[in-house]
Coordinates of N, CA and C and ligand atoms in Angstrom, one line a residue:
M258 N 3.1 15.2 13.3 CA 3.0 13.9 12.7 C 4.4 13.5 12.3
S259 N 4.8 12.3 12.6 CA 6.1 11.9 12.3 C 6.1 11.4 10.7
D260 N 7.3 11.5 10.2 CA 7.4 11.0 8.8 C 7.3 9.6 8.6
R261 N 7.5 8.8 9.6 CA 7.5 7.4 9.5 C 6.0 6.9 9.5
L262 N 5.7 6.1 8.4 CA 4.4 5.5 8.3 C 4.3 4.1 8.7
L263 N 5.4 3.4 8.3 CA 5.4 2.0 8.6 C 6.7 1.5 9.2
D264 N 6.7 0.8 10.3 CA 7.9 0.3 10.8 C 7.8 -1.2 11.2
V265 N 8.5 -2.0 10.4 CA 8.5 -3.4 10.8 C 9.8 -3.7 11.5
D266 N 9.8 -4.1 12.8 CA 10.8 -4.1 13.6 C 11.1 -5.6 14.1
G267 N 12.1 -6.2 13.5 CA 12.6 -7.5 13.9 C 11.5 -8.6 14.0
I268 N 10.7 -8.8 12.9 CA 9.7 -9.8 12.9 C 10.3 -11.2 12.5
D269 N 9.7 -12.1 13.2 CA 9.7 -13.5 12.7 C 8.3 -14.0 12.3
A270 N 8.2 -14.8 11.4 CA 7.0 -15.3 10.9 C 7.1 -16.7 10.4
A271 N 6.2 -17.6 10.6 CA 6.3 -19.0 10.2 C 4.9 -19.4 9.7
Y272 N 5.0 -20.4 8.7 CA 3.8 -21.3 8.4 C 4.0 -22.6 9.1
G273 N 3.2 -22.8 10.1 CA 3.2 -24.0 10.9 C 4.6 -24.1 11.5
Q274 N 5.3 -25.2 11.2 CA 6.6 -25.4 11.7 C 7.7 -24.7 10.9
S275 N 7.4 -24.3 9.7 CA 8.6 -23.7 8.9 C 8.6 -22.3 9.1
R276 N 9.8 -21.9 9.6 CA 10.0 -20.5 10.0 C 10.5 -19.8 8.7
I277 N 9.8 -18.7 8.3 CA 10.1 -18.1 7.1 C 10.8 -16.8 7.3
L278 N 10.3 -15.9 8.2 CA 11.0 -14.6 8.4 C 11.8 -14.6 9.7
R279 N 13.0 -14.1 9.7 CA 13.8 -14.1 10.9 C 14.3 -12.6 11.1
D280 N 13.9 -12.0 12.2 CA 14.3 -10.8 12.6 C 14.4 -9.8 11.4
L281 N 13.2 -9.8 10.7 CA 13.2 -8.8 9.5 C 12.8 -7.5 9.9
S282 N 13.5 -6.4 9.5 CA 13.0 -5.1 9.6 C 13.0 -4.2 8.4
L283 N 12.1 -3.3 8.3 CA 12.1 -2.3 7.3 C 11.2 -1.2 7.7
S284 N 11.4 -0.1 7.0 CA 10.5 1.1 7.4 C 10.2 1.8 6.1
V285 N 9.0 2.5 6.1 CA 8.7 3.3 5.0 C 8.1 4.7 5.5
D286 N 8.7 5.7 5.0 CA 8.2 7.1 5.3 C 7.1 7.5 4.5
R287 N 6.3 8.4 5.0 CA 5.2 9.0 4.2 C 5.6 9.5 2.9
G288 N 5.0 9.1 1.8 CA 5.2 9.7 0.5 C 6.4 8.8 -0.2
E289 N 7.0 8.0 0.4 CA 8.1 7.3 -0.2 C 7.6 6.0 -1.1
V290 N 8.5 5.7 -2.1 CA 8.3 4.3 -2.7 C 9.5 3.6 -2.3
V291 N 9.2 2.5 -1.5 CA 10.2 1.6 -1.1 C 10.1 0.2 -1.8
S292 N 11.2 -0.5 -2.1 CA 11.0 -1.8 -2.7 C 11.6 -2.8 -1.7
L293 N 11.0 -4.1 -1.8 CA 11.5 -5.2 -1.1 C 11.8 -6.2 -2.2
V294 N 13.1 -6.5 -2.3 CA 13.5 -7.4 -3.5 C 14.2 -8.6 -2.9
G295 N 14.2 -9.6 -3.7 CA 14.9 -10.9 -3.4 C 14.4 -12.0 -4.3
R296 N 15.2 -13.1 -4.2 CA 14.8 -14.2 -5.1 C 13.5 -14.8 -4.8
N297 N 13.0 -15.6 -5.6 CA 11.8 -16.5 -5.5 C 11.9 -17.2 -4.1
G298 N 10.9 -17.1 -3.3 CA 10.9 -17.8 -2.1 C 11.7 -17.1 -0.9
A299 N 12.2 -15.9 -1.1 CA 12.9 -15.2 -0.2 C 12.1 -14.8 1.1
G300 N 10.8 -14.7 0.8 CA 9.9 -14.3 1.9 C 9.2 -12.9 1.7
K301 N 9.2 -12.5 0.5 CA 8.7 -11.1 0.2 C 7.1 -11.0 0.5
T302 N 6.5 -12.1 -0.2 CA 4.9 -12.1 0.0 C 4.6 -12.3 1.4
T303 N 5.4 -13.2 2.2 CA 5.2 -13.4 3.6 C 5.2 -12.1 4.4
T304 N 6.2 -11.3 4.0 CA 6.4 -10.0 4.7 C 5.1 -9.1 4.5
L305 N 4.6 -9.1 3.3 CA 3.5 -8.3 3.1 C 2.2 -8.8 3.7
R306 N 2.2 -10.2 3.8 CA 1.0 -10.9 4.5 C 1.1 -10.6 6.0
A307 N 2.3 -10.4 6.6 CA 2.4 -10.2 8.0 C 2.0 -8.7 8.2
I308 N 2.3 -7.8 7.3 CA 2.0 -6.4 7.5 C 0.5 -6.2 7.5
L309 N -0.1 -6.9 6.5 CA -1.6 -6.8 6.4 C -2.4 -7.5 7.4
G310 N -1.6 -8.5 8.1 CA -2.3 -9.1 9.3 C -3.0 -10.4 8.9
I311 N -2.6 -11.0 7.7 CA -3.1 -12.4 7.3 C -2.3 -13.4 8.1
L312 N -1.1 -13.0 8.4 CA -0.2 -13.9 9.1 C 0.3 -13.1 10.4
T313 N 0.3 -13.7 11.6 CA 0.7 -13.0 12.8 C 2.1 -13.2 13.1
P314 N 3.0 -12.3 13.2 CA 4.4 -12.5 13.5 C 4.5 -13.1 14.9
T315 N 5.6 -14.0 15.0 CA 5.8 -14.8 16.3 C 6.7 -14.0 17.2
A316 N 7.4 -12.9 16.5 CA 8.2 -12.0 17.3 C 8.3 -10.7 16.6
G317 N 8.7 -9.7 17.3 CA 8.8 -8.4 16.6 C 7.5 -7.5 16.7
T318 N 7.7 -6.4 16.2 CA 6.5 -5.5 16.2 C 6.3 -4.8 14.8
I319 N 5.0 -4.4 14.5 CA 4.7 -3.7 13.3 C 3.9 -2.4 13.8
T320 N 4.5 -1.3 13.4 CA 3.8 -0.1 13.8 C 3.4 0.7 12.5
F321 N 2.1 1.1 12.5 CA 1.6 1.8 11.4 C 1.0 3.0 11.7
D322 N 1.5 4.1 11.2 CA 0.9 5.5 11.5 C 0.9 5.7 13.1
G323 N 1.9 5.3 13.7 CA 2.1 5.6 15.1 C 1.4 4.5 16.1
E324 N 0.8 3.6 15.5 CA 0.0 2.6 16.3 C 0.6 1.3 16.1
D325 N 0.7 0.5 17.2 CA 1.3 -0.9 17.2 C 0.1 -1.8 16.6
I326 N 0.3 -2.3 15.4 CA -0.8 -3.1 14.7 C -0.3 -4.6 14.7
T327 N 0.7 -5.0 15.5 CA 1.2 -6.3 15.4 C 0.0 -7.3 15.8
G328 N -0.2 -8.2 14.8 CA -1.2 -9.2 15.2 C -2.8 -8.8 14.9
Y329 N -2.9 -7.5 14.4 CA -4.2 -7.1 14.0 C -4.7 -7.8 12.8
P330 N -5.9 -8.3 12.8 CA -6.5 -9.0 11.6 C -6.6 -8.0 10.4
D331 N -6.7 -8.7 9.2 CA -6.6 -7.9 8.1 C -7.7 -6.7 7.9
Y332 N -8.9 -7.0 8.5 CA -9.9 -6.0 8.4 C -9.6 -4.7 9.1
E333 N -8.8 -5.0 10.2 CA -8.4 -3.8 11.0 C -7.4 -3.0 10.3
T334 N -6.4 -3.7 9.7 CA -5.3 -3.0 9.0 C -5.9 -2.3 7.7
V335 N -6.8 -2.9 7.0 CA -7.4 -2.3 5.9 C -8.1 -1.1 6.3
N336 N -8.9 -1.1 7.4 CA -9.6 0.0 8.0 C -8.7 1.2 8.3
R337 N -7.4 0.8 8.6 CA -6.5 1.9 8.8 C -5.8 2.4 7.6
G338 N -6.1 1.9 6.5 CA -5.6 2.5 5.2 C -4.5 1.6 4.5
I339 N -4.4 0.3 4.9 CA -3.3 -0.4 4.2 C -4.1 -1.3 3.2
R340 N -3.6 -1.2 2.0 CA -4.3 -2.0 0.8 C -3.1 -2.9 0.2
Y341 N -3.5 -4.1 -0.1 CA -2.7 -5.1 -0.7 C -3.2 -5.5 -2.1
V342 N -2.3 -5.3 -3.0 CA -2.6 -5.8 -4.4 C -1.8 -7.0 -4.6
P343 N -2.4 -8.2 -4.6 CA -1.7 -9.4 -4.7 C -1.2 -9.7 -6.1
E344 N -0.3 -10.6 -6.2 CA 0.4 -11.0 -7.5 C -0.7 -11.5 -8.5
E345 N -1.7 -12.3 -8.0 CA -2.7 -12.8 -8.9 C -3.6 -11.7 -9.1
R346 N -3.5 -11.0 -10.1 CA -4.5 -9.8 -10.2 C -5.9 -10.1 -10.2
Q347 N -6.4 -9.8 -9.1 CA -7.9 -10.3 -8.8 C -8.9 -9.2 -9.3
A348 N -9.0 -9.2 -10.6 CA -10.1 -8.3 -11.2 C -11.3 -9.3 -11.3
F349 N -12.5 -8.9 -11.0 CA -13.7 -9.7 -11.2 C -13.9 -9.9 -12.6
P350 N -13.7 -11.2 -13.2 CA -13.7 -11.4 -14.5 C -15.0 -11.1 -15.3
D351 N -16.2 -11.3 -14.5 CA -17.5 -11.1 -15.2 C -18.1 -9.7 -14.9
L352 N -17.4 -8.9 -14.2 CA -17.8 -7.5 -14.1 C -17.0 -6.6 -15.0
T353 N -17.6 -5.5 -15.4 CA -17.0 -4.5 -16.3 C -16.0 -3.8 -15.5
V354 N -15.2 -3.1 -16.2 CA -14.1 -2.2 -15.6 C -14.8 -1.2 -14.6
D355 N -15.9 -0.7 -15.1 CA -16.6 0.3 -14.3 C -17.1 -0.3 -13.0
E356 N -17.7 -1.6 -13.2 CA -18.2 -2.2 -12.0 C -17.2 -2.6 -11.0
N357 N -16.0 -3.2 -11.6 CA -15.0 -3.4 -10.8 C -14.5 -2.4 -9.9
L358 N -14.4 -1.2 -10.5 CA -14.0 0.1 -9.8 C -15.0 0.5 -8.8
R359 N -16.3 0.3 -9.1 CA -17.3 0.7 -8.1 C -17.2 -0.2 -6.9
M360 N -16.7 -1.4 -7.0 CA -16.5 -2.3 -5.8 C -15.6 -1.6 -4.8
G361 N -14.5 -1.1 -5.5 CA -13.5 -0.4 -4.6 C -14.0 0.8 -4.0
Q362 N -15.0 1.5 -4.6 CA -15.6 2.7 -4.1 C -16.5 2.4 -2.9
L363 N -17.3 1.3 -3.1 CA -18.2 0.8 -2.0 C -17.6 0.8 -0.6
K364 N -16.3 0.2 -0.6 CA -15.7 0.0 0.7 C -15.3 1.3 1.3
S365 N -15.1 2.4 0.6 CA -14.6 3.6 1.2 C -15.8 4.6 1.5
G366 N -17.1 4.2 1.1 CA -18.2 5.1 1.2 C -18.0 6.4 0.4
G367 N -17.2 6.2 -0.7 CA -17.0 7.4 -1.6 C -16.0 8.3 -1.1
E368 N -15.2 8.0 -0.1 CA -14.2 8.9 0.3 C -12.8 8.4 0.1
G369 N -12.6 7.9 -1.0 CA -11.4 7.2 -1.3 C -10.1 8.1 -1.5
T370 N -9.0 7.6 -1.7 CA -7.8 8.4 -2.0 C -8.0 9.1 -3.3
L371 N -8.7 8.4 -4.3 CA -9.0 9.1 -5.6 C -10.6 8.9 -5.9
S372 N -11.1 9.8 -6.7 CA -12.5 9.6 -7.1 C -12.5 8.9 -8.3
L373 N -13.6 8.3 -8.7 CA -13.7 7.7 -10.0 C -13.2 8.5 -11.1
D374 N -13.6 9.8 -11.1 CA -13.3 10.6 -12.3 C -11.7 10.8 -12.3
E375 N -11.1 10.9 -11.1 CA -9.6 11.0 -11.0 C -8.9 9.8 -11.6
V376 N -9.6 8.6 -11.2 CA -9.0 7.4 -11.7 C -9.0 7.3 -13.2
F377 N -10.1 7.7 -13.8 CA -10.2 7.6 -15.3 C -9.3 8.6 -16.0
E378 N -9.0 9.7 -15.2 CA -8.1 10.8 -15.7 C -6.6 10.2 -15.7
L379 N -6.3 9.5 -14.6 CA -5.0 9.0 -14.3 C -4.8 7.7 -15.3
F380 N -5.8 7.0 -15.5 CA -5.6 5.7 -16.3 C -6.5 5.8 -17.5
P381 N -6.2 6.5 -18.5 CA -7.0 6.7 -19.7 C -7.3 5.3 -20.3
R382 N -6.4 4.4 -20.3 CA -6.7 3.0 -20.9 C -8.0 2.4 -20.2
L383 N -8.1 2.7 -18.8 CA -9.3 2.1 -18.2 C -10.6 2.9 -18.6
A384 N -10.3 4.1 -18.8 CA -11.6 4.9 -19.3 C -12.0 4.5 -20.7
D385 N -11.1 4.1 -21.5 CA -11.4 3.6 -22.9 C -12.2 2.3 -22.8
R386 N -11.8 1.6 -21.7 CA -12.4 0.2 -21.7 C -13.4 0.1 -20.5
R387 N -14.1 1.0 -20.1 CA -14.8 1.0 -19.0 C -16.0 0.1 -19.1
S388 N -16.4 -0.2 -20.2 CA -17.5 -1.3 -20.4 C -17.0 -2.7 -20.7
Y389 N -15.7 -2.9 -20.8 CA -15.2 -4.3 -21.0 C -15.2 -5.1 -19.7
N390 N -15.5 -6.4 -19.8 CA -15.5 -7.2 -18.7 C -13.9 -7.4 -18.3
G391 N -13.8 -7.7 -17.0 CA -12.4 -7.9 -16.4 C -11.7 -9.0 -17.2
S392 N -12.4 -10.0 -17.6 CA -11.7 -11.1 -18.4 C -11.2 -10.7 -19.7
H393 N -11.7 -9.6 -20.3 CA -11.3 -9.2 -21.6 C -10.1 -8.2 -21.6
L394 N -9.5 -8.0 -20.4 CA -8.3 -7.0 -20.4 C -7.0 -7.8 -20.5
S395 N -6.1 -7.1 -20.9 CA -4.7 -7.6 -21.0 C -4.2 -7.8 -19.6
G396 N -3.0 -8.5 -19.4 CA -2.4 -8.6 -18.1 C -2.1 -7.2 -17.5
G397 N -1.6 -6.3 -18.4 CA -1.1 -5.0 -17.9 C -2.4 -4.1 -17.5
E398 N -3.4 -4.3 -18.3 CA -4.7 -3.6 -18.0 C -5.3 -4.1 -16.7
Q399 N -5.3 -5.3 -16.5 CA -5.8 -5.9 -15.2 C -5.0 -5.4 -14.0
Q400 N -3.6 -5.3 -14.3 CA -2.8 -4.7 -13.2 C -3.2 -3.3 -12.8
M401 N -3.5 -2.5 -13.9 CA -3.9 -1.1 -13.7 C -5.2 -1.1 -13.0
L402 N -6.1 -2.0 -13.4 CA -7.4 -2.0 -12.8 C -7.4 -2.3 -11.2
V403 N -6.6 -3.3 -10.9 CA -6.5 -3.6 -9.4 C -5.8 -2.6 -8.6
I404 N -4.8 -2.0 -9.2 CA -4.2 -0.8 -8.5 C -5.2 0.4 -8.3
A405 N -5.9 0.6 -9.4 CA -6.8 1.7 -9.5 C -7.9 1.5 -8.4
R406 N -8.4 0.2 -8.4 CA -9.5 -0.1 -7.4 C -9.0 0.1 -5.9
A407 N -7.7 -0.3 -5.7 CA -7.3 -0.1 -4.3 C -7.3 1.5 -3.9
L408 N -7.1 2.3 -5.0 CA -6.9 3.8 -4.7 C -8.3 4.4 -4.6
L409 N -9.4 3.7 -4.9 CA -10.7 4.2 -4.6 C -11.0 4.1 -3.2
G410 N -10.3 3.2 -2.5 CA -10.4 3.1 -1.0 C -9.6 4.2 -0.3
R411 N -9.8 4.3 0.9 CA -8.9 5.3 1.7 C -7.4 4.5 1.9
T412 N -6.6 4.8 1.0 CA -5.3 4.2 1.0 C -4.2 5.0 1.5
K413 N -3.6 4.6 2.7 CA -2.4 5.4 3.2 C -1.1 4.7 2.7
L414 N -1.2 3.3 2.6 CA -0.1 2.5 2.3 C -0.5 1.5 1.2
L415 N 0.1 1.5 0.1 CA -0.2 0.5 -0.9 C 0.8 -0.6 -1.0
L416 N 0.4 -1.8 -0.7 CA 1.4 -3.0 -0.9 C 1.3 -3.6 -2.1
L417 N 2.3 -3.5 -3.0 CA 2.1 -4.0 -4.4 C 3.0 -5.3 -4.5
D418 N 2.4 -6.4 -4.8 CA 3.1 -7.6 -4.9 C 3.5 -7.9 -6.3
E419 N 4.7 -7.8 -6.7 CA 5.2 -8.1 -8.1 C 4.3 -7.7 -9.1
P420 N 4.0 -6.3 -9.2 CA 3.1 -5.9 -10.3 C 3.5 -6.1 -11.7
T421 N 4.9 -6.4 -11.9 CA 5.3 -6.5 -13.3 C 5.5 -8.0 -13.7
E422 N 5.2 -8.8 -12.7 CA 5.3 -10.3 -13.1 C 4.5 -10.7 -14.2
G423 N 5.2 -11.4 -15.1 CA 4.6 -12.0 -16.4 C 4.2 -11.0 -17.4
L424 N 4.6 -9.7 -17.3 CA 4.2 -8.8 -18.3 C 5.3 -8.5 -19.3
A425 N 4.9 -8.2 -20.6 CA 5.9 -7.9 -21.6 C 6.7 -6.6 -21.2
P426 N 7.9 -6.5 -21.7 CA 8.7 -5.4 -21.3 C 8.1 -4.0 -21.5
Q427 N 7.3 -3.9 -22.6 CA 6.7 -2.6 -22.9 C 5.6 -2.3 -21.8
I428 N 4.9 -3.4 -21.4 CA 3.8 -3.3 -20.4 C 4.5 -3.0 -19.1
V429 N 5.7 -3.6 -18.8 CA 6.4 -3.3 -17.5 C 6.6 -1.8 -17.5
E430 N 7.0 -1.2 -18.5 CA 7.2 0.3 -18.6 C 5.8 1.0 -18.2
D431 N 4.8 0.6 -18.7 CA 3.5 1.2 -18.4 C 3.2 1.0 -16.9
V432 N 3.4 -0.2 -16.3 CA 3.2 -0.3 -14.9 C 4.1 0.6 -14.1
I433 N 5.3 0.7 -14.5 CA 6.3 1.6 -13.8 C 5.7 3.0 -13.8
E434 N 5.2 3.4 -14.9 CA 4.7 4.8 -15.1 C 3.4 5.0 -14.2
V435 N 2.7 3.9 -14.0 CA 1.4 4.0 -13.2 C 1.9 4.1 -11.7
V436 N 3.0 3.4 -11.3 CA 3.4 3.5 -9.9 C 3.9 4.9 -9.7
E437 N 4.6 5.4 -10.7 CA 5.2 6.8 -10.5 C 4.0 7.8 -10.3
T438 N 3.0 7.6 -11.2 CA 1.9 8.5 -11.2 C 1.1 8.6 -9.8
I439 N 0.9 7.3 -9.3 CA 0.2 7.3 -8.1 C 1.1 7.8 -6.8
S440 N 2.5 7.6 -7.1 CA 3.3 8.1 -6.1 C 3.2 9.7 -6.0
E441 N 3.2 10.2 -7.1 CA 3.1 11.7 -7.3 C 1.7 12.1 -6.7
E442 N 0.7 11.3 -6.6 CA -0.6 11.6 -6.0 C -0.4 11.5 -4.6
G443 N 0.7 11.2 -4.0 CA 0.9 11.2 -2.6 C 0.7 9.9 -1.9
V444 N 0.5 8.8 -2.7 CA 0.3 7.5 -2.1 C 1.7 6.9 -1.7
T445 N 1.8 6.3 -0.5 CA 3.0 5.7 -0.1 C 3.0 4.2 -0.5
I446 N 4.1 3.8 -1.1 CA 4.1 2.5 -1.6 C 5.3 1.6 -1.1
L447 N 4.8 0.3 -0.8 CA 5.9 -0.7 -0.6 C 5.7 -1.7 -1.7
L448 N 6.8 -1.8 -2.5 CA 6.6 -2.6 -3.7 C 7.5 -3.8 -3.6
V449 N 7.0 -5.0 -3.8 CA 7.7 -6.2 -3.9 C 8.0 -6.6 -5.4
E450 N 9.2 -6.9 -5.6 CA 9.7 -7.1 -7.0 C 10.7 -8.2 -7.0
Q451 N 10.6 -9.0 -8.1 CA 11.8 -9.9 -8.4 C 12.6 -9.1 -9.5
N452 N 11.9 -8.3 -10.2 CA 12.5 -7.6 -11.2 C 13.2 -6.3 -10.6
V453 N 14.5 -6.5 -10.4 CA 15.2 -5.5 -9.6 C 15.3 -4.1 -10.5
R454 N 15.4 -4.3 -11.8 CA 15.4 -3.2 -12.6 C 14.2 -2.3 -12.6
A455 N 13.1 -3.0 -12.5 CA 11.8 -2.2 -12.4 C 11.8 -1.6 -10.9
A456 N 12.2 -2.2 -10.0 CA 12.3 -1.7 -8.5 C 13.2 -0.4 -8.6
M457 N 14.3 -0.6 -9.2 CA 15.2 0.5 -9.2 C 14.8 1.8 -10.0
A458 N 13.9 1.5 -11.0 CA 13.3 2.6 -11.8 C 12.3 3.4 -11.0
V459 N 11.7 2.8 -9.9 CA 10.6 3.6 -9.3 C 10.9 3.9 -7.9
A460 N 11.6 3.0 -7.1 CA 11.7 3.2 -5.7 C 12.9 4.0 -5.3
D461 N 12.6 4.7 -4.1 CA 13.7 5.6 -3.5 C 14.7 4.7 -2.8
R462 N 14.2 3.8 -2.1 CA 15.0 2.9 -1.3 C 14.7 1.5 -1.4
H463 N 15.6 0.6 -1.1 CA 15.4 -0.9 -1.3 C 15.9 -1.6 -0.1
Y464 N 15.1 -2.7 0.2 CA 15.5 -3.7 1.1 C 15.7 -5.1 0.3
V465 N 16.8 -5.6 0.5 CA 17.0 -6.9 -0.2 C 17.0 -7.9 0.9
I466 N 16.2 -9.1 0.6 CA 16.1 -10.1 1.7 C 16.4 -11.4 1.0
N467 N 16.9 -12.3 1.9 CA 17.4 -13.6 1.5 C 16.9 -14.6 2.6
K468 N 16.3 -15.7 2.3 CA 15.9 -16.7 3.3 C 15.2 -15.9 4.5
G469 N 14.4 -15.0 4.2 CA 13.6 -14.3 5.3 C 14.5 -13.4 6.2
Q470 N 15.6 -13.0 5.8 CA 16.4 -12.1 6.5 C 17.0 -10.9 5.7
N471 N 17.1 -9.8 6.3 CA 17.7 -8.6 5.7 C 19.1 -8.9 5.3
V472 N 19.5 -8.6 4.0 CA 20.9 -8.7 3.7 C 21.4 -7.3 3.2
F473 N 20.6 -6.4 2.9 CA 21.1 -5.1 2.4 C 19.9 -4.1 2.5
D474 N 20.2 -2.9 2.8 CA 19.2 -1.7 2.5 C 20.0 -0.5 2.1
G475 N 19.4 0.2 1.2 CA 20.1 1.4 0.8 C 19.4 2.0 -0.4
T476 N 19.9 3.1 -0.8 CA 19.2 3.9 -1.9 C 19.5 3.2 -3.3
T477 N 18.8 3.7 -4.3 CA 19.1 3.1 -5.7 C 20.6 3.2 -6.1
P478 N 21.3 4.3 -6.0 CA 22.7 4.3 -6.3 C 23.5 3.4 -5.4
E479 N 23.2 3.3 -4.2 CA 23.9 2.3 -3.3 C 23.7 0.9 -3.7
L480 N 22.5 0.6 -4.1 CA 22.2 -0.8 -4.6 C 22.9 -1.1 -5.9
R481 N 23.0 -0.1 -6.7 CA 23.7 -0.3 -8.0 C 25.1 -0.6 -7.8
E482 N 25.7 0.1 -6.8 CA 27.1 -0.1 -6.5 C 27.4 -1.4 -5.8
A483 N 26.4 -2.0 -5.1 CA 26.6 -3.2 -4.3 C 26.5 -4.4 -5.3
E484 N 27.6 -4.6 -6.0 CA 27.6 -5.6 -7.0 C 27.4 -7.0 -6.4
D485 N 28.0 -7.3 -5.2 CA 28.0 -8.6 -4.7 C 26.6 -8.9 -4.3
V486 N 25.8 -7.9 -3.8 CA 24.4 -8.1 -3.4 C 23.6 -8.4 -4.6
M487 N 23.9 -7.6 -5.7 CA 23.0 -7.7 -6.9 C 23.3 -9.2 -7.5
E488 N 24.6 -9.7 -7.5 CA 24.9 -11.0 -7.9 C 24.3 -12.1 -7.1
R489 N 24.6 -12.1 -5.8 CA 24.3 -13.2 -4.9 C 22.8 -13.3 -4.6
H490 N 22.2 -12.2 -4.4 CA 20.8 -12.2 -3.9 C 19.8 -11.9 -5.0
L491 N 20.2 -11.3 -6.1 CA 19.2 -10.9 -7.0 C 19.5 -11.4 -8.5
G492 N 20.6 -12.2 -8.5 CA 20.9 -12.8 -9.9 C 21.2 -11.9 -11.0
V493 N 21.6 -10.7 -10.6 CA 21.9 -9.7 -11.6 C 23.4 -9.6 -11.7
G494 N 24.0 -9.8 -12.8 CA 25.5 -9.8 -13.0 C 26.0 -8.6 -13.6
Ligands
ATP648 P1 7.8 -15.5 -4.8 O1 8.4 -14.5 -5.6 O2 8.0 -16.9 -5.2 O3 6.4 -15.1 -4.3 P2 8.6 -14.7 -2.1 O4 9.9 -13.9 -1.8 O5 7.3 -13.7 -2.1 O6 8.7 -15.4 -3.3 P3 7.1 -16.2 -0.2 O7 5.9 -16.3 -1.0 O8 7.0 -15.2 1.0 O9 8.3 -15.8 -1.0 O10 7.6 -17.6 0.4 C1 8.6 -17.8 1.3 C2 8.7 -19.2 1.7 O11 7.4 -19.6 2.4 C3 8.8 -20.2 0.5 O12 9.7 -21.2 0.9 C4 7.4 -20.7 0.3 O13 7.4 -22.0 -0.1 C5 6.9 -20.7 1.8 N1 5.3 -20.5 1.8 C6 4.7 -19.6 1.2 N2 3.4 -19.7 1.4 C7 3.2 -20.7 2.3 C8 2.1 -21.4 2.9 N3 0.9 -20.9 2.8 N4 2.3 -22.5 3.7 C9 3.7 -23.0 3.8 N5 4.7 -22.4 3.3 C10 4.6 -21.3 2.5

């Protein structure tokens, strides 16, 4: 089995007439945490949508686990173990934490990456709140809930879209810890972030994109050294 789990090779993608991604490439090896960073509107979410199959690339290929999945619909990519946690944390507001999690279990027929007991062990905050309704959780708790729910499915690759967005700094720390914990559980993660500090805290390697194109890739120390990239494309001076 090769180390490579995901290979996005030179994809273009558009919404109608507006071309968003141009010759974009990235790869993720098994067990890695890789970040995709860039300014607002750079095309990060669009890249995740193309991988998941919500949007079909007009050029290039996407290979997952050795199989060409370019243009596969989302139910096919989900079946193969790709899970997307969107920016708008979609916990069911009227269901309890427990019920929300069981929805994730349903999809996997009980053979998820984690069991419900393991989820409660890894996320004690959710265990404490298992009878709370989704609508009564804080932003950070909702983020944990949707990540945990994805892990109750058979997840080989977790696509996390700006998990720290809108969270207070202390809660950002908690989310970073959660990402670290699930990575230690062996889950491979592609993390989209605008918060480059958060991305550097958890990811092994980074892809910086601008206007739908690759502008940099490298390790955390390499990105830290690339001051021009940090300033021009990430607004970090
Ligand atoms: P953000 O942090 O704002 O989510 P992003 O890097 O994820 O930024 P995308 O959401 O991928 O960026 O958006 C890239 C470009 O595509 C933007 O110019 C955006 O306006 C445009 N776009 C996004 N979704 C659609 C859509 N459904 N129809 C048309 N254009 C879209």
